[in-house]
Short mmCIF file of C-alpha atoms and ligand atoms in Angstrom, two decimals:
data_model
loop_
_atom_site.label_atom_id
_atom_site.label_comp_id
_atom_site.label_asym_id
_atom_site.label_seq_id
_atom_site.Cartn_x
_atom_site.Cartn_y
_atom_site.Cartn_z
CA MET G 615 -13.46 -30.14 3.84
CA PRO G 616 -9.52 -30.43 3.09
CA SER G 617 -7.41 -31.12 6.10
CA LEU G 618 -5.37 -28.13 7.21
CA SER G 619 -1.81 -27.35 6.35
CA ASN G 620 0.64 -27.01 9.31
CA ALA G 621 1.03 -23.17 8.59
CA ALA G 622 -2.72 -22.87 8.37
CA VAL G 623 -3.02 -24.49 12.06
CA ARG G 624 -0.25 -22.49 13.31
CA ASP G 625 -2.10 -19.65 11.87
CA ILE G 626 -5.45 -20.30 13.65
CA GLU G 627 -3.75 -20.85 17.11
CA THR G 628 -1.73 -17.76 16.79
CA VAL G 629 -3.57 -14.66 14.74
CA ILE G 630 -6.86 -12.85 15.31
CA HIS G 631 -7.79 -12.12 11.87
CA PRO G 632 -9.86 -8.83 10.98
CA TYR G 633 -13.16 -8.90 9.24
CA THR G 634 -13.47 -12.98 9.74
CA ASN G 635 -16.08 -15.16 11.60
CA LEU G 636 -13.51 -16.37 14.38
CA ASP G 637 -15.58 -19.10 15.18
CA ALA G 638 -16.13 -20.33 11.48
CA PHE G 639 -12.49 -19.72 10.83
CA ARG G 640 -11.09 -22.37 13.09
CA THR G 641 -12.59 -24.95 10.72
CA SER G 642 -11.91 -23.17 7.54
CA GLY G 643 -8.62 -21.75 8.13
CA PRO G 644 -6.67 -19.15 6.17
CA MET G 645 -5.55 -18.92 2.46
CA ILE G 646 -2.06 -18.30 2.85
CA LEU G 647 -0.37 -15.80 0.15
CA GLU G 648 3.35 -16.47 -0.62
CA ARG G 649 4.26 -14.29 -3.23
CA GLY G 650 3.14 -11.66 -5.98
CA GLU G 651 4.25 -10.35 -9.09
CA GLY G 652 2.51 -7.59 -11.50
CA ILE G 653 -1.29 -8.26 -10.90
CA HIS G 654 -1.18 -11.83 -9.96
CA VAL G 655 -0.44 -13.62 -6.23
CA TRP G 656 0.52 -17.34 -5.47
CA ASP G 657 -1.12 -19.01 -2.69
CA ALA G 658 0.75 -21.18 -0.31
CA ASP G 659 -0.05 -24.56 -2.40
CA GLY G 660 1.00 -22.70 -5.46
CA ARG G 661 -2.03 -21.72 -6.94
CA LYS G 662 -2.03 -18.10 -9.12
CA TYR G 663 -4.68 -16.05 -8.84
CA ILE G 664 -5.17 -12.37 -10.50
CA GLU G 665 -5.73 -10.09 -7.43
CA GLY G 666 -8.65 -8.36 -8.50
CA MET G 667 -9.45 -6.37 -5.51
CA ALA G 668 -5.70 -5.09 -5.41
CA GLY G 669 -5.46 -6.52 -2.03
CA LEU G 670 -7.90 -4.50 0.03
CA TRP G 671 -8.74 -1.56 -2.55
CA CYS G 672 -4.73 -0.65 -2.46
CA THR G 673 -1.88 -2.30 -4.41
CA SER G 674 -2.36 0.15 -7.42
CA LEU G 675 1.06 -0.68 -9.03
CA GLY G 676 0.68 -4.15 -8.48
CA TYR G 677 3.44 -6.62 -6.70
CA SER G 678 6.53 -6.09 -8.11
CA GLU G 679 7.57 -2.68 -8.58
CA GLN G 680 10.92 -2.36 -8.37
CA GLU G 681 11.03 1.10 -8.03
CA LEU G 682 9.38 0.77 -4.81
CA ILE G 683 11.29 -1.61 -3.53
CA ASP G 684 14.52 0.15 -4.42
CA THR G 685 13.25 3.38 -2.70
CA ALA G 686 12.52 1.62 0.45
CA THR G 687 15.72 -0.62 0.46
CA GLU G 688 17.67 2.59 -0.28
CA GLN G 689 15.75 4.77 2.44
CA MET G 690 16.00 1.87 5.38
CA LYS G 691 19.95 2.03 4.68
CA GLN G 692 20.30 5.87 4.56
CA LEU G 693 17.92 6.62 7.41
CA PRO G 694 15.43 3.47 8.66
CA PHE G 695 13.91 6.02 11.28
CA THR G 696 13.53 9.54 13.00
CA HIS G 697 10.77 11.03 14.09
CA ILE G 698 9.34 14.42 13.22
CA PHE G 699 8.32 15.39 16.60
CA GLY G 700 9.55 18.83 17.99
CA GLY G 701 11.12 20.16 15.04
CA LYS G 702 13.04 16.89 13.96
CA SER G 703 12.62 16.34 10.40
CA HIS G 704 13.94 14.45 7.35
CA GLU G 705 13.45 15.77 3.50
CA ARG G 706 11.13 12.53 2.32
CA ALA G 707 8.49 14.19 4.65
CA ALA G 708 8.15 17.60 2.83
CA GLU G 709 8.94 15.85 -0.55
CA VAL G 710 5.54 13.77 -0.27
CA ALA G 711 4.26 16.56 1.00
CA GLU G 712 4.65 18.84 -1.86
CA LYS G 713 3.87 16.26 -4.37
CA LEU G 714 0.37 15.66 -2.04
CA LYS G 715 -0.47 19.62 -2.16
CA ALA G 716 0.25 19.77 -5.69
CA ILE G 717 -2.26 17.23 -6.33
CA ALA G 718 -4.94 17.65 -4.15
CA PRO G 719 -8.37 18.39 -5.30
CA HIS G 720 -8.54 21.76 -2.67
CA LYS G 721 -6.29 24.16 -1.89
CA ALA G 722 -3.82 22.58 0.59
CA SER G 723 -1.66 24.30 2.67
CA LYS G 724 -0.29 21.49 4.79
CA VAL G 725 -0.07 17.95 5.60
CA LEU G 726 -0.36 15.50 8.56
CA PHE G 727 0.46 12.68 8.04
CA CYS G 728 -0.10 9.07 10.06
CA GLY G 729 -0.24 5.42 9.29
CA SER G 730 -3.29 4.53 7.88
CA GLY G 731 -6.97 5.23 6.54
CA SER G 732 -8.47 4.84 10.12
CA GLU G 733 -5.76 7.35 11.64
CA ALA G 734 -6.62 9.68 9.02
CA ASN G 735 -9.84 9.91 9.54
CA ASP G 736 -9.58 9.94 13.41
CA GLN G 737 -7.02 12.87 12.83
CA GLN G 738 -10.06 14.64 10.98
CA VAL G 739 -12.36 14.60 13.68
CA LYS G 740 -9.84 16.13 16.18
CA LEU G 741 -8.94 18.81 13.74
CA VAL G 742 -12.09 19.88 13.19
CA TRP G 743 -12.77 19.95 16.87
CA TYR G 744 -9.55 21.81 17.26
CA TYR G 745 -10.23 24.25 14.76
CA ASN G 746 -13.52 24.99 15.97
CA ASN G 747 -12.45 25.45 19.94
CA ALA G 748 -9.13 27.65 18.24
CA LEU G 749 -12.15 29.71 16.16
CA GLY G 750 -14.00 30.06 19.74
CA ARG G 751 -16.92 28.04 18.49
CA PRO G 752 -16.77 25.29 21.12
CA LYS G 753 -20.52 24.40 20.42
CA LYS G 754 -19.78 23.41 16.78
CA LYS G 755 -18.67 20.07 16.86
CA LYS G 756 -20.86 17.11 15.67
CA ILE G 757 -19.86 15.26 12.54
CA ILE G 758 -22.09 13.63 9.88
CA SER G 759 -21.36 10.81 7.92
CA ARG G 760 -23.66 8.62 6.07
CA ILE G 761 -25.37 4.84 6.54
CA LYS G 762 -22.93 2.46 4.85
CA GLY G 763 -19.96 4.85 4.85
CA TYR G 764 -16.89 3.52 5.60
CA HIS G 765 -14.05 5.56 7.29
CA GLY G 766 -12.04 2.97 9.41
CA VAL G 767 -11.89 1.39 12.67
CA THR G 768 -10.33 3.21 15.45
CA VAL G 769 -12.98 5.02 17.74
CA ALA G 770 -13.65 7.98 16.06
CA SER G 771 -13.49 6.55 12.57
CA ALA G 772 -15.33 3.38 13.60
CA SER G 773 -18.17 6.32 14.58
CA LEU G 774 -17.98 7.77 11.78
CA THR G 775 -18.53 4.22 9.80
CA GLY G 776 -22.02 3.91 9.18
CA LEU G 777 -22.14 -0.18 9.01
CA PRO G 778 -23.77 -2.11 12.25
CA ASN G 779 -20.98 -4.68 12.47
CA ASN G 780 -18.22 -1.86 13.42
CA HIS G 781 -20.52 -0.82 16.34
CA ARG G 782 -22.34 -3.48 17.49
CA ASP G 783 -20.91 -4.83 21.07
CA PHE G 784 -17.78 -1.99 20.49
CA ASP G 785 -20.34 0.70 22.44
CA LEU G 786 -20.39 2.56 19.11
CA PRO G 787 -20.69 5.34 17.77
CA ILE G 788 -19.31 7.56 20.44
CA ALA G 789 -21.89 11.12 20.83
CA GLY G 790 -21.45 13.55 18.41
CA VAL G 791 -21.42 11.53 15.21
CA LEU G 792 -24.64 11.40 13.28
CA HIS G 793 -25.56 9.04 9.95
CA THR G 794 -27.38 10.45 7.25
CA ASP G 795 -28.76 8.79 4.22
CA CYS G 796 -27.10 6.67 1.77
CA PRO G 797 -27.26 7.56 -2.08
CA ASN G 798 -28.28 4.03 -2.83
CA TYR G 799 -30.73 4.74 -5.94
CA TYR G 800 -30.82 0.79 -6.82
CA ARG G 801 -32.15 0.12 -3.29
CA ASP G 802 -33.46 3.21 -1.97
CA ALA G 803 -35.22 4.91 -4.44
CA GLN G 804 -38.95 5.62 -3.82
CA PRO G 805 -41.45 3.86 -6.52
CA GLY G 806 -41.49 6.16 -9.52
CA GLU G 807 -38.61 8.62 -7.87
CA THR G 808 -36.20 9.63 -10.99
CA GLU G 809 -32.39 10.26 -9.80
CA ASP G 810 -33.14 13.84 -9.71
CA GLU G 811 -35.92 13.55 -7.25
CA PHE G 812 -33.92 10.84 -5.37
CA THR G 813 -30.87 13.19 -5.04
CA THR G 814 -32.88 16.02 -4.11
CA ARG G 815 -34.43 13.72 -1.23
CA MET G 816 -31.22 13.24 0.08
CA ALA G 817 -30.11 16.60 0.37
CA ALA G 818 -33.50 17.92 2.01
CA ASN G 819 -33.13 15.07 4.41
CA LEU G 820 -29.59 16.12 5.35
CA GLU G 821 -30.59 19.86 5.61
CA LYS G 822 -33.57 18.35 7.86
CA MET G 823 -31.39 16.49 10.10
CA ILE G 824 -28.90 19.69 10.35
CA ILE G 825 -31.84 22.23 11.41
CA GLU G 826 -32.91 19.54 13.77
CA GLU G 827 -29.48 19.39 15.37
CA ASP G 828 -29.03 23.05 15.32
CA PRO G 829 -26.28 24.36 12.43
CA ASP G 830 -24.25 26.03 15.00
CA THR G 831 -23.73 22.21 16.49
CA VAL G 832 -22.52 20.73 13.24
CA ALA G 833 -18.77 21.07 12.14
CA ALA G 834 -18.23 18.72 9.56
CA PHE G 835 -19.59 16.23 7.07
CA ILE G 836 -17.27 13.10 5.84
CA ALA G 837 -17.96 11.04 2.57
CA GLU G 838 -16.52 8.79 0.52
CA PRO G 839 -16.75 9.69 -3.41
CA ILE G 840 -17.66 6.10 -4.04
CA MET G 841 -18.53 4.01 -1.39
CA GLY G 842 -16.34 1.11 -0.82
CA ALA G 843 -16.74 -1.42 2.05
CA GLY G 844 -20.45 -0.26 2.23
CA GLY G 845 -20.78 -2.05 -1.20
CA VAL G 846 -19.75 0.00 -3.93
CA ILE G 847 -22.20 2.51 -4.10
CA ILE G 848 -21.73 4.87 -6.57
CA PRO G 849 -23.83 8.32 -5.98
CA PRO G 850 -26.08 9.41 -8.76
CA GLU G 851 -24.99 12.65 -10.92
CA GLY G 852 -26.17 15.92 -8.89
CA TYR G 853 -26.00 14.03 -5.56
CA PHE G 854 -22.88 15.67 -4.18
CA PRO G 855 -23.28 19.12 -5.89
CA LYS G 856 -26.62 19.21 -4.04
CA ILE G 857 -24.86 17.95 -0.78
CA GLN G 858 -22.18 20.43 -1.04
CA ALA G 859 -25.01 23.44 -1.01
CA VAL G 860 -26.45 22.51 2.06
CA LEU G 861 -23.28 22.38 3.49
CA SER G 862 -22.18 25.74 2.13
CA LYS G 863 -25.14 27.12 3.59
CA TYR G 864 -24.49 26.11 7.27
CA ASP G 865 -20.71 26.62 7.09
CA ILE G 866 -20.10 22.94 7.54
CA TYR G 867 -16.52 21.64 6.46
CA PHE G 868 -16.44 18.92 4.12
CA ILE G 869 -13.89 15.80 4.47
CA ALA G 870 -13.48 13.87 1.33
CA ASP G 871 -12.21 10.34 2.28
CA GLU G 872 -10.35 9.68 -0.32
CA VAL G 873 -8.61 6.47 0.96
CA ILE G 874 -10.13 4.40 -1.91
CA CYS G 875 -10.87 6.49 -4.66
CA GLY G 876 -7.37 8.84 -4.07
CA PHE G 877 -4.96 8.56 -7.12
CA GLY G 878 -6.47 7.50 -10.18
CA ARG G 879 -9.29 4.80 -9.06
CA THR G 880 -11.97 6.19 -10.61
CA GLY G 881 -10.82 7.79 -13.76
CA ASN G 882 -9.26 11.55 -12.24
CA MET G 883 -6.57 11.81 -9.87
CA PHE G 884 -9.25 11.98 -6.50
CA GLY G 885 -12.79 11.27 -6.73
CA SER G 886 -13.58 14.49 -5.27
CA GLN G 887 -13.10 15.43 -9.16
CA THR G 888 -15.07 12.58 -10.73
CA PHE G 889 -18.02 13.47 -8.65
CA GLY G 890 -17.73 17.32 -8.43
CA ILE G 891 -16.88 17.56 -4.88
CA LYS G 892 -15.10 20.67 -3.63
CA PRO G 893 -13.48 19.32 -0.36
CA ASP G 894 -12.09 21.43 2.53
CA SER G 895 -9.81 18.55 3.08
CA ILE G 896 -9.02 14.80 1.96
CA SER G 897 -7.78 11.71 4.07
CA VAL G 898 -5.72 9.47 1.90
CA ALA G 899 -3.73 6.32 2.68
CA LYS G 900 -3.97 2.99 0.69
CA ALA G 901 -2.68 3.66 -3.04
CA LEU G 902 -0.39 6.73 -1.15
CA SER G 903 2.05 4.30 -0.72
CA SER G 904 0.46 1.23 -3.52
CA ALA G 905 0.24 -0.07 0.13
CA TYR G 906 3.97 -1.32 0.37
CA VAL G 907 4.25 0.57 3.55
CA PRO G 908 1.45 1.61 5.93
CA ILE G 909 1.10 5.51 5.27
CA GLY G 910 -1.77 7.79 5.74
CA ALA G 911 -2.29 11.79 5.31
CA VAL G 912 -4.87 14.61 6.03
CA THR G 913 -4.42 17.79 3.75
CA ILE G 914 -5.70 20.87 5.11
CA GLY G 915 -6.19 24.59 4.05
CA GLU G 916 -4.79 27.60 5.22
CA ASP G 917 -7.55 28.59 7.14
CA MET G 918 -7.33 25.51 9.56
CA TYR G 919 -3.52 26.11 9.67
CA GLN G 920 -3.82 29.65 10.67
CA ALA G 921 -6.03 28.42 13.50
CA MET G 922 -3.57 25.74 14.69
CA ILE G 923 -0.75 28.47 14.84
CA ASP G 924 -3.01 30.49 16.99
CA GLU G 925 -3.97 27.66 19.14
CA SER G 926 -0.13 27.20 19.24
CA LYS G 927 0.10 31.07 20.21
CA LYS G 928 -2.02 30.31 23.09
CA ILE G 929 -1.27 26.94 24.34
CA GLY G 930 1.91 26.28 22.90
CA THR G 931 2.46 22.45 21.49
CA PHE G 932 0.51 21.12 19.02
CA GLY G 933 -0.41 18.33 21.29
CA HIS G 934 -0.70 15.18 18.43
CA GLY G 935 1.31 13.03 16.52
CA PHE G 936 2.53 9.28 16.25
CA THR G 937 5.82 7.77 16.68
CA TYR G 938 5.52 7.12 12.58
CA THR G 939 4.03 10.00 11.64
CA ALA G 940 5.80 10.72 8.31
CA HIS G 941 7.59 7.63 9.08
CA PRO G 942 11.13 8.25 6.40
CA VAL G 943 10.59 4.99 4.76
CA ALA G 944 7.08 5.37 4.21
CA ALA G 945 7.41 9.16 3.15
CA ALA G 946 10.19 7.68 0.38
CA VAL G 947 7.68 5.02 -0.82
CA ALA G 948 4.89 7.69 -1.16
CA ALA G 949 6.81 10.16 -2.75
CA LYS G 950 8.13 7.58 -5.08
CA THR G 951 4.67 6.43 -5.91
CA LEU G 952 3.23 9.99 -6.67
CA GLU G 953 6.24 10.26 -9.07
CA ILE G 954 5.09 7.33 -10.92
CA TYR G 955 1.58 8.17 -11.30
CA GLU G 956 2.73 11.51 -12.78
CA LYS G 957 5.62 10.17 -14.91
CA ARG G 958 3.48 6.80 -15.93
CA ASN G 959 0.33 8.55 -16.36
CA ILE G 960 -1.67 6.52 -14.47
CA VAL G 961 -4.87 8.76 -14.60
CA GLY G 962 -4.25 8.66 -18.50
CA HIS G 963 -4.14 4.57 -18.13
CA VAL G 964 -7.27 3.87 -15.86
CA ARG G 965 -9.15 6.52 -18.49
CA SER G 966 -7.89 4.33 -21.18
CA VAL G 967 -8.93 0.77 -19.66
CA ALA G 968 -11.93 1.72 -17.56
CA PRO G 969 -14.53 1.63 -20.67
CA ARG G 970 -13.49 -2.09 -21.17
CA PHE G 971 -13.67 -2.64 -17.41
CA GLU G 972 -17.13 -0.68 -17.42
CA GLU G 973 -18.28 -2.37 -20.74
CA ARG G 974 -17.47 -6.02 -19.27
CA MET G 975 -19.48 -4.86 -15.76
CA ALA G 976 -22.49 -3.74 -17.73
CA LYS G 977 -22.56 -7.14 -19.46
CA LEU G 978 -23.07 -8.95 -16.21
CA ASN G 979 -26.34 -7.22 -15.83
CA ASP G 980 -27.63 -10.20 -18.23
CA HIS G 981 -26.41 -12.60 -15.81
CA PRO G 982 -29.88 -14.19 -13.52
CA LEU G 983 -27.83 -13.58 -10.43
CA VAL G 984 -27.12 -10.18 -11.06
CA GLY G 985 -29.47 -7.55 -10.01
CA GLN G 986 -27.13 -4.35 -10.61
CA ALA G 987 -24.00 -4.35 -12.02
CA ARG G 988 -22.29 -1.47 -11.53
CA ALA G 989 -18.57 0.28 -12.27
CA LYS G 990 -16.53 3.76 -12.53
CA GLY G 991 -13.31 3.90 -13.54
CA LEU G 992 -11.35 0.93 -12.34
CA ILE G 993 -14.10 0.16 -9.39
CA GLY G 994 -17.40 -1.78 -9.47
CA ALA G 995 -19.33 -4.51 -8.14
CA ILE G 996 -22.46 -6.96 -8.43
CA GLU G 997 -25.26 -7.66 -6.52
CA LEU G 998 -26.83 -10.49 -6.22
CA VAL G 999 -30.73 -10.91 -6.04
CA VAL G 1000 -33.03 -13.88 -6.15
CA ASP G 1001 -35.13 -12.18 -8.63
CA LYS G 1002 -34.19 -8.78 -11.04
CA GLU G 1003 -37.60 -7.59 -10.74
CA THR G 1004 -38.40 -7.76 -7.10
CA LYS G 1005 -34.53 -7.24 -5.84
CA ARG G 1006 -35.07 -9.74 -3.36
CA ASN G 1007 -32.29 -10.78 -1.71
CA PHE G 1008 -31.07 -14.29 -0.87
CA ASP G 1009 -31.60 -15.75 2.41
CA PRO G 1010 -28.28 -14.85 4.05
CA LYS G 1011 -27.92 -18.48 5.26
CA ALA G 1012 -26.88 -19.09 1.88
CA ALA G 1013 -24.06 -17.09 1.82
CA MET G 1014 -24.48 -15.87 -1.99
CA GLY G 1015 -21.69 -13.49 -2.03
CA PRO G 1016 -19.13 -15.62 0.09
CA THR G 1017 -19.82 -18.46 -2.64
CA VAL G 1018 -19.48 -16.22 -5.56
CA GLN G 1019 -16.34 -15.29 -4.44
CA ARG G 1020 -15.04 -18.73 -3.54
CA ALA G 1021 -16.35 -19.93 -7.25
CA CYS G 1022 -14.14 -16.68 -8.71
CA GLU G 1023 -10.94 -18.07 -6.75
CA LYS G 1024 -11.56 -21.44 -8.37
CA HIS G 1025 -11.58 -19.83 -11.28
CA GLY G 1026 -8.29 -17.76 -10.59
CA VAL G 1027 -9.35 -14.37 -9.53
CA ILE G 1028 -9.76 -12.61 -5.75
CA LEU G 1029 -12.77 -10.68 -5.74
CA ARG G 1030 -14.39 -9.55 -2.19
CA ALA G 1031 -17.66 -10.28 -1.08
CA ILE G 1032 -19.46 -7.50 0.91
CA GLY G 1033 -22.78 -9.26 1.76
CA ASP G 1034 -24.20 -10.36 -1.22
CA VAL G 1035 -22.22 -7.66 -3.37
CA VAL G 1036 -18.95 -8.88 -5.17
CA ALA G 1037 -16.71 -6.15 -5.51
CA PHE G 1038 -14.20 -5.62 -8.09
CA CYS G 1039 -10.92 -3.28 -7.71
CA PRO G 1040 -8.08 -4.35 -9.60
CA PRO G 1041 -4.72 -2.90 -9.42
CA LEU G 1042 -4.36 0.08 -11.60
CA ILE G 1043 -2.05 -1.34 -13.91
CA VAL G 1044 -4.22 -3.78 -15.37
CA LYS G 1045 -4.16 -4.12 -19.15
CA GLU G 1046 -7.48 -4.79 -21.19
CA ALA G 1047 -6.48 -8.50 -21.48
CA ASP G 1048 -6.17 -8.55 -17.77
CA ILE G 1049 -9.73 -7.11 -17.47
CA ASP G 1050 -10.89 -9.85 -19.83
CA ASP G 1051 -9.73 -12.38 -18.06
CA ILE G 1052 -11.20 -11.10 -14.61
CA PHE G 1053 -14.93 -11.01 -16.28
CA ASP G 1054 -14.32 -14.14 -18.12
CA ALA G 1055 -13.72 -15.95 -14.67
CA ALA G 1056 -16.35 -14.04 -13.17
CA GLU G 1057 -18.61 -15.18 -15.48
CA LYS G 1058 -17.63 -18.93 -15.18
CA ALA G 1059 -18.02 -18.20 -11.70
CA LEU G 1060 -21.67 -16.87 -11.48
CA ASN G 1061 -22.60 -20.07 -14.17
CA ASP G 1062 -21.39 -22.32 -11.74
CA VAL G 1063 -23.41 -20.64 -8.88
CA GLU G 1064 -26.36 -20.44 -10.86
CA GLN G 1065 -26.42 -24.36 -11.68
CA VAL G 1066 -26.20 -24.71 -7.83
CA VAL G 1067 -28.84 -22.22 -6.93
CA ALA G 1068 -31.07 -23.94 -9.78
CA LYS G 1069 -30.45 -27.37 -8.83
CA ASP G 1070 -30.98 -26.62 -4.88
CA GLY G 1071 -34.00 -24.84 -5.21
CA LEU G 1072 -31.98 -21.67 -3.48
CA ARG G 1073 -34.33 -19.31 -5.00
CA ASN G 1074 -37.66 -20.80 -3.29
CA ALA G 1075 -35.99 -20.71 0.17
C1 PLP X 1681 -12.93 4.92 2.63
C2 PLP X 1681 -12.37 4.38 3.65
N1 PLP X 1681 -11.75 5.20 4.53
C3 PLP X 1681 -10.81 4.43 5.43
C4 PLP X 1681 -10.58 3.15 5.82
C5 PLP X 1681 -9.70 2.95 6.53
O1 PLP X 1681 -8.35 2.44 6.03
P1 PLP X 1681 -7.34 1.67 7.17
O2 PLP X 1681 -7.86 0.52 6.86
O3 PLP X 1681 -5.80 1.73 6.20
O4 PLP X 1681 -7.23 1.89 8.69
C6 PLP X 1681 -10.41 2.15 4.77
C7 PLP X 1681 -10.49 1.08 4.69
O5 PLP X 1681 -10.98 0.32 3.55
C8 PLP X 1681 -11.80 3.04 3.30
O6 PLP X 1681 -11.95 2.31 2.38
#
């Protein structure tokens, strides 16, 4: 283990790192990044990497987008802050709201801003509760999410998240949040089950849950079009239309969590369009500002807005809002980001390079370590297995995912291990040659790891 730099030691002694084994971190220390340009970042030792994860699925326009830097600088000079409580406002708020409404995959009436994806989903829960109270349906409050869904880490959002690590020892989930099946055909299909039969079973299980709970108590369903942090799980075709039909039958509000899939990632402006989802509302964050400044948002339809107006008539103030709701710098950067997506036809660009990404990903299916390589648009993953036939996982002690992640870093590409799934999610501005560089590095890394696996007999462990 190389000795830790002074900067690393300062970090260890001062900062709590999210999603990190805090004990192991005291020995391994951080990878400190110092600067970025285009799709590249450099660490404190001057090593250059392709950021193959766009940070955390978010820096869509890469690391040196001058128009965003200029916009933030100008806004800071002109009006670095105003809140929008009690009727105050600034022009950037309506500017970004108009742009978001114009592209939203449903008939959006208004936008409620916040600072992150977690806050967006927290707001969704509160709004659904508020709405059903306004409509005189006080029992209709439960929210159905999915096993392996990821919706953030605040108390309500972490409850929606369907991953054990986000619940264990945090006393979560809260009451009233249920988790239905994860549409992972590769892992969870029954022997001989076709995709069509599988998705029919998913929808039937959801309906059974709703009936058992009593449909009058179920308010909303939330789903990411592609599950990201749960392991890049791409639903089979037909899954969402079948789920949607069940929800419509019981008057259940559909929230599409577009925090990763939004703004071009899957080859359409929203993942909802790629997967035939007709949401009632979307949550967005991350690529809303290309992650240059924190901002999230929820769009709502006219029905919900009218119900909120009725509440104001009845009880007065809408009692919700953050100091940083529609922060002017964040709103200005988000408006500029949406303008760039439009004027540079970012969706068209994703569509033009995605076939290369999907083709290079598919090739990884031939590698002995890869059980399944999957991709849609510019998001994908490989799932590492001991044996392709049985899909048996490696012993968790072998930490195969993190091992492959580190090997990729040695070859100059940052990817992200989620257990033994390794995720790919490059900035949307990648060119075909960059995609080749990413996959060339990943292939070399997999070959390096395969040599160790064979030499150390890790398949027999
Ligand atoms: C689909 C989805 N929803 C919500 C969140 C939470 O967003 P944040 O980390 O900005 O709170 C994430 C974060 O990765 C996400 O992927």
